[in-house]
mmCIF file of C-alpha atoms and ligand atoms in Angstrom:
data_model
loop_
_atom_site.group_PDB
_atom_site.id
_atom_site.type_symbol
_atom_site.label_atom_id
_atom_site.label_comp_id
_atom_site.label_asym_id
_atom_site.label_seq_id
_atom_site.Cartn_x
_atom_site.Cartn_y
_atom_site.Cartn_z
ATOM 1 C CA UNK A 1402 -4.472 -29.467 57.544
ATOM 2 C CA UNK A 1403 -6.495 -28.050 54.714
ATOM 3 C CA UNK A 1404 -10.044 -26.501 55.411
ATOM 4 C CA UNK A 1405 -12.607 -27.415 54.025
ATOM 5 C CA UNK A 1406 -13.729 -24.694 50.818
ATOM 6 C CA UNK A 1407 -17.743 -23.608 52.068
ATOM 7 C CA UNK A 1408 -19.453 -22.358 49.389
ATOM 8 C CA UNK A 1409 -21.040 -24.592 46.011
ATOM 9 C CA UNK A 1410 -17.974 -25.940 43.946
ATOM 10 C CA UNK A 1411 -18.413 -27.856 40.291
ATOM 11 C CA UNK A 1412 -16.981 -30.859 40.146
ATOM 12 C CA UNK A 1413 -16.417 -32.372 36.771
ATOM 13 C CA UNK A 1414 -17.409 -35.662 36.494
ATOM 14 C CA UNK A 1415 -15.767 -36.418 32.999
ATOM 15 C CA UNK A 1416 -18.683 -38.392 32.290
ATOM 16 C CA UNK A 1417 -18.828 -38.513 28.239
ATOM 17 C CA UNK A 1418 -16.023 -36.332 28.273
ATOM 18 C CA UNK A 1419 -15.203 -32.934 29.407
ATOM 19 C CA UNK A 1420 -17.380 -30.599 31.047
ATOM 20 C CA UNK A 1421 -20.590 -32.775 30.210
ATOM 21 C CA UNK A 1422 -21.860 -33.968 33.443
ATOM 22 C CA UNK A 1423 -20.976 -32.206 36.954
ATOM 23 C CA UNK A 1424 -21.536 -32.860 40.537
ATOM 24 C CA UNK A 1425 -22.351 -30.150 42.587
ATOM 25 C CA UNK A 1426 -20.352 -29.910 46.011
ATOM 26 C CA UNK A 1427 -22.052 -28.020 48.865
ATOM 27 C CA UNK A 1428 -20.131 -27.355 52.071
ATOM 28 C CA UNK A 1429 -21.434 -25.022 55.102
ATOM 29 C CA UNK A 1430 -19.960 -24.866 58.636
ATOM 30 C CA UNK A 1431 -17.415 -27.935 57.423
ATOM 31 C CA UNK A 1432 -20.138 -30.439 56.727
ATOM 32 C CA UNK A 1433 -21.125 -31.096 52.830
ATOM 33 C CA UNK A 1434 -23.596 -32.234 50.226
ATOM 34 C CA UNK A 1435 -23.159 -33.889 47.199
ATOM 35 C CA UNK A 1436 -25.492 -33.429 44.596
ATOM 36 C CA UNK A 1437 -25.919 -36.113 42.171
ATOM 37 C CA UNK A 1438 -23.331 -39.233 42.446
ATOM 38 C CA UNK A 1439 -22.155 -39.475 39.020
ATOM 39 C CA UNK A 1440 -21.561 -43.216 37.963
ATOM 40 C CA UNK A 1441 -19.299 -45.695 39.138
ATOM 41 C CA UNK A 1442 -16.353 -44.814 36.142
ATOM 42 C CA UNK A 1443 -16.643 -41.356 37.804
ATOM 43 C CA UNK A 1444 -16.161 -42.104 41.878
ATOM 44 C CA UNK A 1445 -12.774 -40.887 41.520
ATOM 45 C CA UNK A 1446 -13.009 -37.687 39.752
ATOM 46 C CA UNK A 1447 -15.748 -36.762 42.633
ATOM 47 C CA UNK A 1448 -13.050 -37.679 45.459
ATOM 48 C CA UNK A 1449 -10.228 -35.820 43.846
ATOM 49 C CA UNK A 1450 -12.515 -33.149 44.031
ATOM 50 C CA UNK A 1451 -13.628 -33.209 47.473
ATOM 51 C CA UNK A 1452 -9.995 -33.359 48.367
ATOM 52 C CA UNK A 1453 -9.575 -30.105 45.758
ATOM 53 C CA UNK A 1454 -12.037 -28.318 48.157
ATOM 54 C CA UNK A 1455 -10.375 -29.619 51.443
ATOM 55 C CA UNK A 1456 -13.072 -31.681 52.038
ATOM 56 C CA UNK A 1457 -12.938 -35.110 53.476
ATOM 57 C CA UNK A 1458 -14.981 -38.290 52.276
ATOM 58 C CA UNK A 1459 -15.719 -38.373 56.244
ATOM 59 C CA UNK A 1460 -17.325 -34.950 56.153
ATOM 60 C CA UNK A 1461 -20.462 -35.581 53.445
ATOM 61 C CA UNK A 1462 -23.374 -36.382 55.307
ATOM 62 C CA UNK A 1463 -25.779 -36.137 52.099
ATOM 63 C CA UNK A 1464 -25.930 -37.382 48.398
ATOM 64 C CA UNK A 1465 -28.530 -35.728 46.978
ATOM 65 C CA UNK A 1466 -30.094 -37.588 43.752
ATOM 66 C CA UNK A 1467 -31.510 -35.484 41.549
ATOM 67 C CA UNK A 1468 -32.905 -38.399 39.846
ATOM 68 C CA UNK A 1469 -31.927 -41.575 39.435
ATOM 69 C CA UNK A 1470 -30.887 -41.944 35.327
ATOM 70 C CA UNK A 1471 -27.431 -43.773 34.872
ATOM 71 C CA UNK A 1472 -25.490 -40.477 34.420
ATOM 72 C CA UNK A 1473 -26.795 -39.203 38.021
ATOM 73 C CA UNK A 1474 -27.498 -41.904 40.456
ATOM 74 C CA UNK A 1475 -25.479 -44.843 39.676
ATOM 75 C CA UNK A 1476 -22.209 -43.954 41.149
ATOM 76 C CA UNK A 1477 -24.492 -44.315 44.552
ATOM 77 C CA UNK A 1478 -23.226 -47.298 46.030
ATOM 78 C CA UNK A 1479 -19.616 -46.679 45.202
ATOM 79 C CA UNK A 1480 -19.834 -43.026 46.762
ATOM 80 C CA UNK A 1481 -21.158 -44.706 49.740
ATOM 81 C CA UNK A 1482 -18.375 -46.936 50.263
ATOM 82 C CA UNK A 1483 -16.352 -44.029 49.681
ATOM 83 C CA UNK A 1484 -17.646 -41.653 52.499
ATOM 84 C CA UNK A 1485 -18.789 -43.282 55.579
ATOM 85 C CA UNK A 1486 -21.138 -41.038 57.037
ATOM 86 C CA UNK A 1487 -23.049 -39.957 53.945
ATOM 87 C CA UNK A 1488 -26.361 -41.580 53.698
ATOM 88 C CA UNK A 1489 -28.731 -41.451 50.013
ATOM 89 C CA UNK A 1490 -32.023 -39.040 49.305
ATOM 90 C CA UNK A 1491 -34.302 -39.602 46.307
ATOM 91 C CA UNK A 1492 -37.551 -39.125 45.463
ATOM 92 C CA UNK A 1493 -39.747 -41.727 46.524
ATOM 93 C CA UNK A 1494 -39.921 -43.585 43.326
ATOM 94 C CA UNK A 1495 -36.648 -42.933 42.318
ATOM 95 C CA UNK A 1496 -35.237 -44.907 45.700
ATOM 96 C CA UNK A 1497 -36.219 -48.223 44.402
ATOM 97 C CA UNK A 1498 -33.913 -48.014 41.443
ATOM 98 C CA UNK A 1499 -30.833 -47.088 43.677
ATOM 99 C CA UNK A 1500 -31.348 -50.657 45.748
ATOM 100 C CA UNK A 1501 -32.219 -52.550 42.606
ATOM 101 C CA UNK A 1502 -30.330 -51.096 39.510
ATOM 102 C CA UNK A 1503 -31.290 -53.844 37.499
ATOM 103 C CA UNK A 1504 -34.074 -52.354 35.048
ATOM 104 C CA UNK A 1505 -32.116 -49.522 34.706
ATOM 105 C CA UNK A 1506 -28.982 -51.417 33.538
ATOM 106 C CA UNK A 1507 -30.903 -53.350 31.338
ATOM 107 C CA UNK A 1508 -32.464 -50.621 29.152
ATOM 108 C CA UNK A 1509 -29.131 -48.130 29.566
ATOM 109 C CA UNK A 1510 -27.502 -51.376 27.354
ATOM 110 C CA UNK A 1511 -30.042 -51.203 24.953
ATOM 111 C CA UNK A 1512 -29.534 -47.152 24.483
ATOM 112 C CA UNK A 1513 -26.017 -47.429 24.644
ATOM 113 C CA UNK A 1514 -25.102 -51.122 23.533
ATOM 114 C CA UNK A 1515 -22.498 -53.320 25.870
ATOM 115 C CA UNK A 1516 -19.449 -51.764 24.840
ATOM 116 C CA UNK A 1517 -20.020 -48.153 25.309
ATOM 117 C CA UNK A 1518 -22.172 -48.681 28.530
ATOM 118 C CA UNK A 1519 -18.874 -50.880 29.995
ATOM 119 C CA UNK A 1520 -16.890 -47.950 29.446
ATOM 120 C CA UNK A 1521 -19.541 -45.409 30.443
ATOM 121 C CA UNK A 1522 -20.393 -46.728 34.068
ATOM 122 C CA UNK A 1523 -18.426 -49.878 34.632
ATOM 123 C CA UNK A 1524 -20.201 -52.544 37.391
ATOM 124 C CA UNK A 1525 -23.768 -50.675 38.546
ATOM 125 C CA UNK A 1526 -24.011 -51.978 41.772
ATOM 126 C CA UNK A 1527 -27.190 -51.505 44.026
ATOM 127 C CA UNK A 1528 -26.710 -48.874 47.164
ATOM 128 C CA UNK A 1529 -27.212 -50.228 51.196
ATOM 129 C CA UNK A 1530 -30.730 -50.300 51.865
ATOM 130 C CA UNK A 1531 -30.203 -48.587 55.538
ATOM 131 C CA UNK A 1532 -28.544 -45.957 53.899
ATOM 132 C CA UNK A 1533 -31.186 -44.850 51.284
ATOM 133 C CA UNK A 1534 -34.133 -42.607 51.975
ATOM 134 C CA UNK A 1535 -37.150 -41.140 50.289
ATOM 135 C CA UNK A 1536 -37.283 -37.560 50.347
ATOM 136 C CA UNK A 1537 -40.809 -35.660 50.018
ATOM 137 C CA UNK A 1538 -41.649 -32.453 48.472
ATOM 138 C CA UNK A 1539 -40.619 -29.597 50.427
ATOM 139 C CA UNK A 1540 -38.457 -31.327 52.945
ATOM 140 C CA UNK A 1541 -35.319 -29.757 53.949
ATOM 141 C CA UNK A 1542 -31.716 -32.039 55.076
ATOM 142 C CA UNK A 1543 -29.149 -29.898 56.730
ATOM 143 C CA UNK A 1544 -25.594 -28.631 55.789
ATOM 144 C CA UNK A 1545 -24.113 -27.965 58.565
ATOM 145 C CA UNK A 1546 -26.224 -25.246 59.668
ATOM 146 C CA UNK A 1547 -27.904 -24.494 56.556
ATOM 147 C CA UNK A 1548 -31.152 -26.041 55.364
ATOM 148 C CA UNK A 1549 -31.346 -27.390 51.123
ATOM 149 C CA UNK A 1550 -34.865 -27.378 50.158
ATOM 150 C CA UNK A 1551 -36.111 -30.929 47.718
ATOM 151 C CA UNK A 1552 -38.877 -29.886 45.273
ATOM 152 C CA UNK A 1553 -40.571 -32.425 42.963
ATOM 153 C CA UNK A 1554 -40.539 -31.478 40.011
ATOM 154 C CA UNK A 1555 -41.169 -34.465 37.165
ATOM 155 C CA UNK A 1556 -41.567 -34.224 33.787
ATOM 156 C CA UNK A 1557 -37.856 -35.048 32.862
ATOM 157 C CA UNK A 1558 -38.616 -37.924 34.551
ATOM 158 C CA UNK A 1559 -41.431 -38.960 37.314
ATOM 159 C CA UNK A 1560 -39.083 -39.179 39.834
ATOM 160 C CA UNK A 1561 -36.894 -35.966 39.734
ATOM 161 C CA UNK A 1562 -36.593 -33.379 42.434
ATOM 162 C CA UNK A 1563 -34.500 -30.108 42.688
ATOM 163 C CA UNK A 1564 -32.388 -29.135 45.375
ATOM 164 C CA UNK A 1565 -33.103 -25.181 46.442
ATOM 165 C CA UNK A 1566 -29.650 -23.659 49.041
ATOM 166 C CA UNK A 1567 -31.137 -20.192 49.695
ATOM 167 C CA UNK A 1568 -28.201 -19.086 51.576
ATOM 168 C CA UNK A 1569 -25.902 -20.212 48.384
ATOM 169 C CA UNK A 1570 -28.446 -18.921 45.907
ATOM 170 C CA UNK A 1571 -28.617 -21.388 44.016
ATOM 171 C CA UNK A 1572 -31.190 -24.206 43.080
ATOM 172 C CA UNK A 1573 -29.606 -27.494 41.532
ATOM 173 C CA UNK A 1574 -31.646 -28.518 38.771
ATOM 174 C CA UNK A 1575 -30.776 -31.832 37.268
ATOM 175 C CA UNK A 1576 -31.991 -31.939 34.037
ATOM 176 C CA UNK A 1577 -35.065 -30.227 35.126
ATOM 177 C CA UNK A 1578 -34.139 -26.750 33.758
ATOM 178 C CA UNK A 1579 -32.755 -28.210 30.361
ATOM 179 C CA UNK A 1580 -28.856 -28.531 29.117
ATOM 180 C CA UNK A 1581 -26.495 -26.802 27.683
ATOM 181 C CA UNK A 1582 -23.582 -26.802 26.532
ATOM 182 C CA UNK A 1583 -20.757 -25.508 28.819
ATOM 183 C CA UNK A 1584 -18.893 -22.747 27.578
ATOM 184 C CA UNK A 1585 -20.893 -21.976 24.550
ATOM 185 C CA UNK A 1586 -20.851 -18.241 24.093
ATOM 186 C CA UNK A 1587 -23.964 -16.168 25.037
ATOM 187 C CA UNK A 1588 -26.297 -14.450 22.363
ATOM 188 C CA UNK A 1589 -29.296 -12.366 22.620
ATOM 189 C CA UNK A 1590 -31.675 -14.386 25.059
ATOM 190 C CA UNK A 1591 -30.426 -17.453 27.901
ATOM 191 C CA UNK A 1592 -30.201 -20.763 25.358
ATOM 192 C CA UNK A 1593 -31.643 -23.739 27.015
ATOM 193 C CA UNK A 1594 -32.247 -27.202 25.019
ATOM 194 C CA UNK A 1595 -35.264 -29.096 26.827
ATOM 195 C CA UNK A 1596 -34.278 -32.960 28.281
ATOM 196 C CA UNK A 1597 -36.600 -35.243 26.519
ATOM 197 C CA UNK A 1598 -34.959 -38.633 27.061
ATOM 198 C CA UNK A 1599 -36.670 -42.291 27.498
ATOM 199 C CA UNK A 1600 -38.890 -43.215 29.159
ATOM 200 C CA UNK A 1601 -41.205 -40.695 31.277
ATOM 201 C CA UNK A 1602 -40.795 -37.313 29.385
ATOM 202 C CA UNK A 1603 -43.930 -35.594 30.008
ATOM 203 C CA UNK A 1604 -43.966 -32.009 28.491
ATOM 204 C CA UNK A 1605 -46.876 -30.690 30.727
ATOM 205 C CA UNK A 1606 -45.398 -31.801 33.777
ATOM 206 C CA UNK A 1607 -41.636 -30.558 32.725
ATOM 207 C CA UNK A 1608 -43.543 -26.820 31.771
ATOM 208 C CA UNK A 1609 -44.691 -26.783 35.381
ATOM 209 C CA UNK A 1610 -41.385 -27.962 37.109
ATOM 210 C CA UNK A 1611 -39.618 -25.123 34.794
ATOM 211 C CA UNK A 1612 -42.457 -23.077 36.869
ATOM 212 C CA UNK A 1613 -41.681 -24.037 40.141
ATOM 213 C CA UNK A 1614 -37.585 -23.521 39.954
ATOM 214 C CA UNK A 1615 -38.555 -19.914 38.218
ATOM 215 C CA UNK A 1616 -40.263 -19.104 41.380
ATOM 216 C CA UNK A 1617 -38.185 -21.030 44.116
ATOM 217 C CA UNK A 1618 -36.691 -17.834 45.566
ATOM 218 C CA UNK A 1619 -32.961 -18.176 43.568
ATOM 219 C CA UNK A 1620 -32.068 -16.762 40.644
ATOM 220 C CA UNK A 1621 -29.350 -19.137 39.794
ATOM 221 C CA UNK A 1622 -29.485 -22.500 38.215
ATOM 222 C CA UNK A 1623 -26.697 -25.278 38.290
ATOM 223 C CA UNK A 1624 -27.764 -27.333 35.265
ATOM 224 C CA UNK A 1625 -26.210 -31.465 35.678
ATOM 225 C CA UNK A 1626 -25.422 -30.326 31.742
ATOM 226 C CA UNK A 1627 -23.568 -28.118 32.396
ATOM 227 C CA UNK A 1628 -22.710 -25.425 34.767
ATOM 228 C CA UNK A 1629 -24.734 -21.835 36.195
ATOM 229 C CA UNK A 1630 -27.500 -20.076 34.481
ATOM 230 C CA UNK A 1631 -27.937 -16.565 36.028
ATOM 231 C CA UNK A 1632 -31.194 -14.605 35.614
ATOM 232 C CA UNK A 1633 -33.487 -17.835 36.059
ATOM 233 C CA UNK A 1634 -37.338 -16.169 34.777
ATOM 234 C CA UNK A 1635 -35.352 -15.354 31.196
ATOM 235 C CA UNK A 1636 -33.871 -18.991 31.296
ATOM 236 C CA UNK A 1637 -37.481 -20.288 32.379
ATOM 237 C CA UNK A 1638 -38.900 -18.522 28.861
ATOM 238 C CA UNK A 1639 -36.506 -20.010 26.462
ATOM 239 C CA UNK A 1640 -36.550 -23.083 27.858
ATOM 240 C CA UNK A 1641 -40.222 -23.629 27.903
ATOM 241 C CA UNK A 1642 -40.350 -22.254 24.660
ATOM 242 C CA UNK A 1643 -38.290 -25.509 23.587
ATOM 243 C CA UNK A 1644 -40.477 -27.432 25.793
ATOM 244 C CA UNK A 1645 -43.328 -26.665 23.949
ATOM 245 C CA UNK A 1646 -41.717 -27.184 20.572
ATOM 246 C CA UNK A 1647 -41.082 -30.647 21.902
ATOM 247 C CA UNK A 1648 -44.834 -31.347 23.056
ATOM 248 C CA UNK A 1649 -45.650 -30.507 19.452
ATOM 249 C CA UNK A 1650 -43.494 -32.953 18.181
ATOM 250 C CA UNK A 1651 -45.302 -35.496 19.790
ATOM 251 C CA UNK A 1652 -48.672 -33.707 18.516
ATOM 252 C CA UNK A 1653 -47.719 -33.891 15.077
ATOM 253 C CA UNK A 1654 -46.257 -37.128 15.028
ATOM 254 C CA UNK A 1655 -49.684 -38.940 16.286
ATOM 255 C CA UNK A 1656 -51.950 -36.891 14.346
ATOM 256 C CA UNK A 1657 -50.059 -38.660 11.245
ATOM 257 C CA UNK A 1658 -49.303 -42.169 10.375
ATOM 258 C CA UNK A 1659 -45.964 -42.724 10.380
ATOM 259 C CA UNK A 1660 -45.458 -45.954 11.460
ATOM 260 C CA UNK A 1661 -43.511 -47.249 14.651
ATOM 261 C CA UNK A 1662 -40.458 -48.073 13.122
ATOM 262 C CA UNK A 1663 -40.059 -44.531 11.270
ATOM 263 C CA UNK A 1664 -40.882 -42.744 14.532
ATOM 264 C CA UNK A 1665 -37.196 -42.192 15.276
ATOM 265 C CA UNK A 1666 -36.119 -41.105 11.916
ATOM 266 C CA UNK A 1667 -39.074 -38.372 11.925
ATOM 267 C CA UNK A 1668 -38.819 -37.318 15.907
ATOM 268 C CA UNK A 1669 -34.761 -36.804 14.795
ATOM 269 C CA UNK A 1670 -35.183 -34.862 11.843
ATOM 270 C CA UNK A 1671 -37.912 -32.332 13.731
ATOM 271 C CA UNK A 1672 -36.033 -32.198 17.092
ATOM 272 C CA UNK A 1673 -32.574 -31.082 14.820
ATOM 273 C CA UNK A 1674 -35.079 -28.466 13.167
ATOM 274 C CA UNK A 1675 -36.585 -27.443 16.525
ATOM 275 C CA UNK A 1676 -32.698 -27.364 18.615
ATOM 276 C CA UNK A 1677 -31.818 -24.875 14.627
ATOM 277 C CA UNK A 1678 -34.821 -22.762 15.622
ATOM 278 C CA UNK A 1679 -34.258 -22.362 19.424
ATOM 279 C CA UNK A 1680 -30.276 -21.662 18.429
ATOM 280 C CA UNK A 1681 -31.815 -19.042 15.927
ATOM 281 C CA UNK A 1682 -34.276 -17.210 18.508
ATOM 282 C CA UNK A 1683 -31.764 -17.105 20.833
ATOM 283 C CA UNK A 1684 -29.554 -15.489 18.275
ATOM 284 C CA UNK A 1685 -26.587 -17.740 19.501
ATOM 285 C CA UNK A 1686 -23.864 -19.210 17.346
ATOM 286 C CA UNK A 1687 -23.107 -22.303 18.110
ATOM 287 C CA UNK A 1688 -19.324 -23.502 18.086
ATOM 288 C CA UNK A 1689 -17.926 -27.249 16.234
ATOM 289 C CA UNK A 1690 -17.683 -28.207 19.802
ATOM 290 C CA UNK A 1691 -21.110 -26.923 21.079
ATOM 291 C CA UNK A 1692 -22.501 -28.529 17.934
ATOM 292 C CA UNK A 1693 -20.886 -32.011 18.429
ATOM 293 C CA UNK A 1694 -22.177 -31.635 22.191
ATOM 294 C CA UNK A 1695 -25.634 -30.540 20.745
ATOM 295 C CA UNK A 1696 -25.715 -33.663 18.764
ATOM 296 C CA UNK A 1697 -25.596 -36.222 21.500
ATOM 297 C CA UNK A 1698 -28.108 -34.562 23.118
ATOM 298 C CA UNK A 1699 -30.626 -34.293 20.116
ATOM 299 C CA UNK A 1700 -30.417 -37.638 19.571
ATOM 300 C CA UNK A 1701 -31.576 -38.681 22.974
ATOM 301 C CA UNK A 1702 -33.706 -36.261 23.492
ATOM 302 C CA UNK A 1703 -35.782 -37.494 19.689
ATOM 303 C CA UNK A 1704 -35.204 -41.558 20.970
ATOM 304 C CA UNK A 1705 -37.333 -40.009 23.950
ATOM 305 C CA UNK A 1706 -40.022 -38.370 21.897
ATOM 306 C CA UNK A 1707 -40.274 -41.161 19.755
ATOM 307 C CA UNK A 1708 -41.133 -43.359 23.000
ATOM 308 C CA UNK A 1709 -43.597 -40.767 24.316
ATOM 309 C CA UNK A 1710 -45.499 -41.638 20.964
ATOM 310 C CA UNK A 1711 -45.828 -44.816 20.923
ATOM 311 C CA UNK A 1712 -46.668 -44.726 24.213
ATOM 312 C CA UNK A 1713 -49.407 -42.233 23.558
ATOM 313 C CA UNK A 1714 -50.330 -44.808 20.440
ATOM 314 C CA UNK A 1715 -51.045 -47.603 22.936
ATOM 315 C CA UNK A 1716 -52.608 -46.022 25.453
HETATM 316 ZN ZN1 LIG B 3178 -28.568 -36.305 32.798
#
């Protein structure tokens, strides 16, 4: 019988394609994590690679949500069926949305229409109540006999945490510490793209999360999009440095008139200029694919400013 691999492994979802979402796989002393669930379309890409690591659906005790968007949390229930013993964290107003997916499917079908959500995640179905719990700041679940550290840290969204595995060295961010693309080729400084999607982005509160995982005690990152960032202070700078080109986005955008319906047109056309100027600090060349991967991203990420102002317009 195969042993189980200890150590973090990457699985690859194949959510949106290759190498575009991952789920981390933690295993000490035989026993193992999952961070993030993936969606329902992806439940068998993260078994064929538990079984790639000699691991067993029988031997994950945890799921570990980094937050509960479509692209991270809604394979939940699924997983659970899949591995007996594993039982659901999330922060404590992220849980809600894991036992009743329903707002979340509703508004992922407006961002992605029917067709492409059907293929994207399939049937969302809501996770076991007995098998879901909160998770506070600061609390630690076992591996085995290793401790993983939750953090708060919203901003991306109110109810995302990170997940901090000292002895690993690694803290898995979510989309906390921005994305990336995967194997774009590195240039002068770390490029990082902030995560600005509907409906919570709150620049203030992401600047101070990017704090916190810059001084959790790790220096490496596992980013949901996609794969390690080493050296995590010089990450932490050029990623808040597109944070705060975001915030001022939504500064500019409510100091002018530009009415509601024009708000994603103008949020598009400054995030594309911001994601050119943050590719041109970071002295990085983008390749066709990083760009067509950039793409998907900057249009989220401006359909999430644009909602942060007319948010701000109402309040
Ligand atoms: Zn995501």
């Amino acid at each position: 019988m195969t042993q189980a691999a200890e150590g973090v492994h990457t699985i690859d979802t194949g959510y949106g394609g290759t190498e575009r979402a991952a789920v981390y796989l933690v295993v000490h002393d035989g026993r193992a994590a999952l961070i993030d669930a993936g969606t329902p379309r992806t439940t068998r890409a993260v078994l064929d690679g538990l079984a790639q690591h000699g691991v067993r659906p029988d031997q994950v005790d945890w799921i570990l949500a980094t937050h509960v968007h479509l692209d991270h949390g809604s394979g939940a229930a699924a997983l659970l069926d899949a591995c007996p013993n594993a039982r659901v964290r999330a922060h404590p107003r992220g849980r809600p949305h894991l036992l009743d997916p329903e707002r979340l499917v509703t508004s992922g079908k407006t961002i992605f229409g029917a067709d492409r959500f059907e293929r994207l995640f399939g049937e969302v179905r809501p996770a076991l109540e007995d098998r879901v719990d909160a998770i506070e700041d600061g609390e630690t679940v076992p591996v085995g006999g290793v401790p993983l550290r939750v953090l708060h840290t919203p901003g991306h969204a109110r109810h995302h945490v990170v997940i901090v595995d000292e002895a690993a060295g690694v803290v898995f961010t979510g989309d906390a510490f921005g994305t990336r693309p995967a194997r774009m080729a590195p240039g002068e400084r770390p490029f990082l793209l902030c995560s600005s999607p509907p409906t919570e982005f709150d620049p203030n509160r992401a600047l101070e999360s990017i704090d916190r995982v810059a001084s959790c005690g790790v220096d490496r990152a596992a980013l949901t999009h996609y794969g390690f960032v080493d050296g995590i202070a010089a990450a932490a700078d050029a990623l808040k440095r597109s944070v705060r080109a975001f915030a001022q986005i939504v500064e500019d955008a409510c100091a002018t008139d530009v009415p509601d319906d024009a708000l994603d047109a103008f949020c598009l056309e400054r995030v594309q200029k911001a994601l050119a100027d943050q590719l041109a600090w970071c002295a990085v060349t983008p390749s066709e694919d990083d760009q067509r991967r950039l793409r998907a991203d900057v249009r989220m990420n401006a359909a999430g400013l644009a909602h942060a102002v007319r948010k701000r317009r109402r309040a």
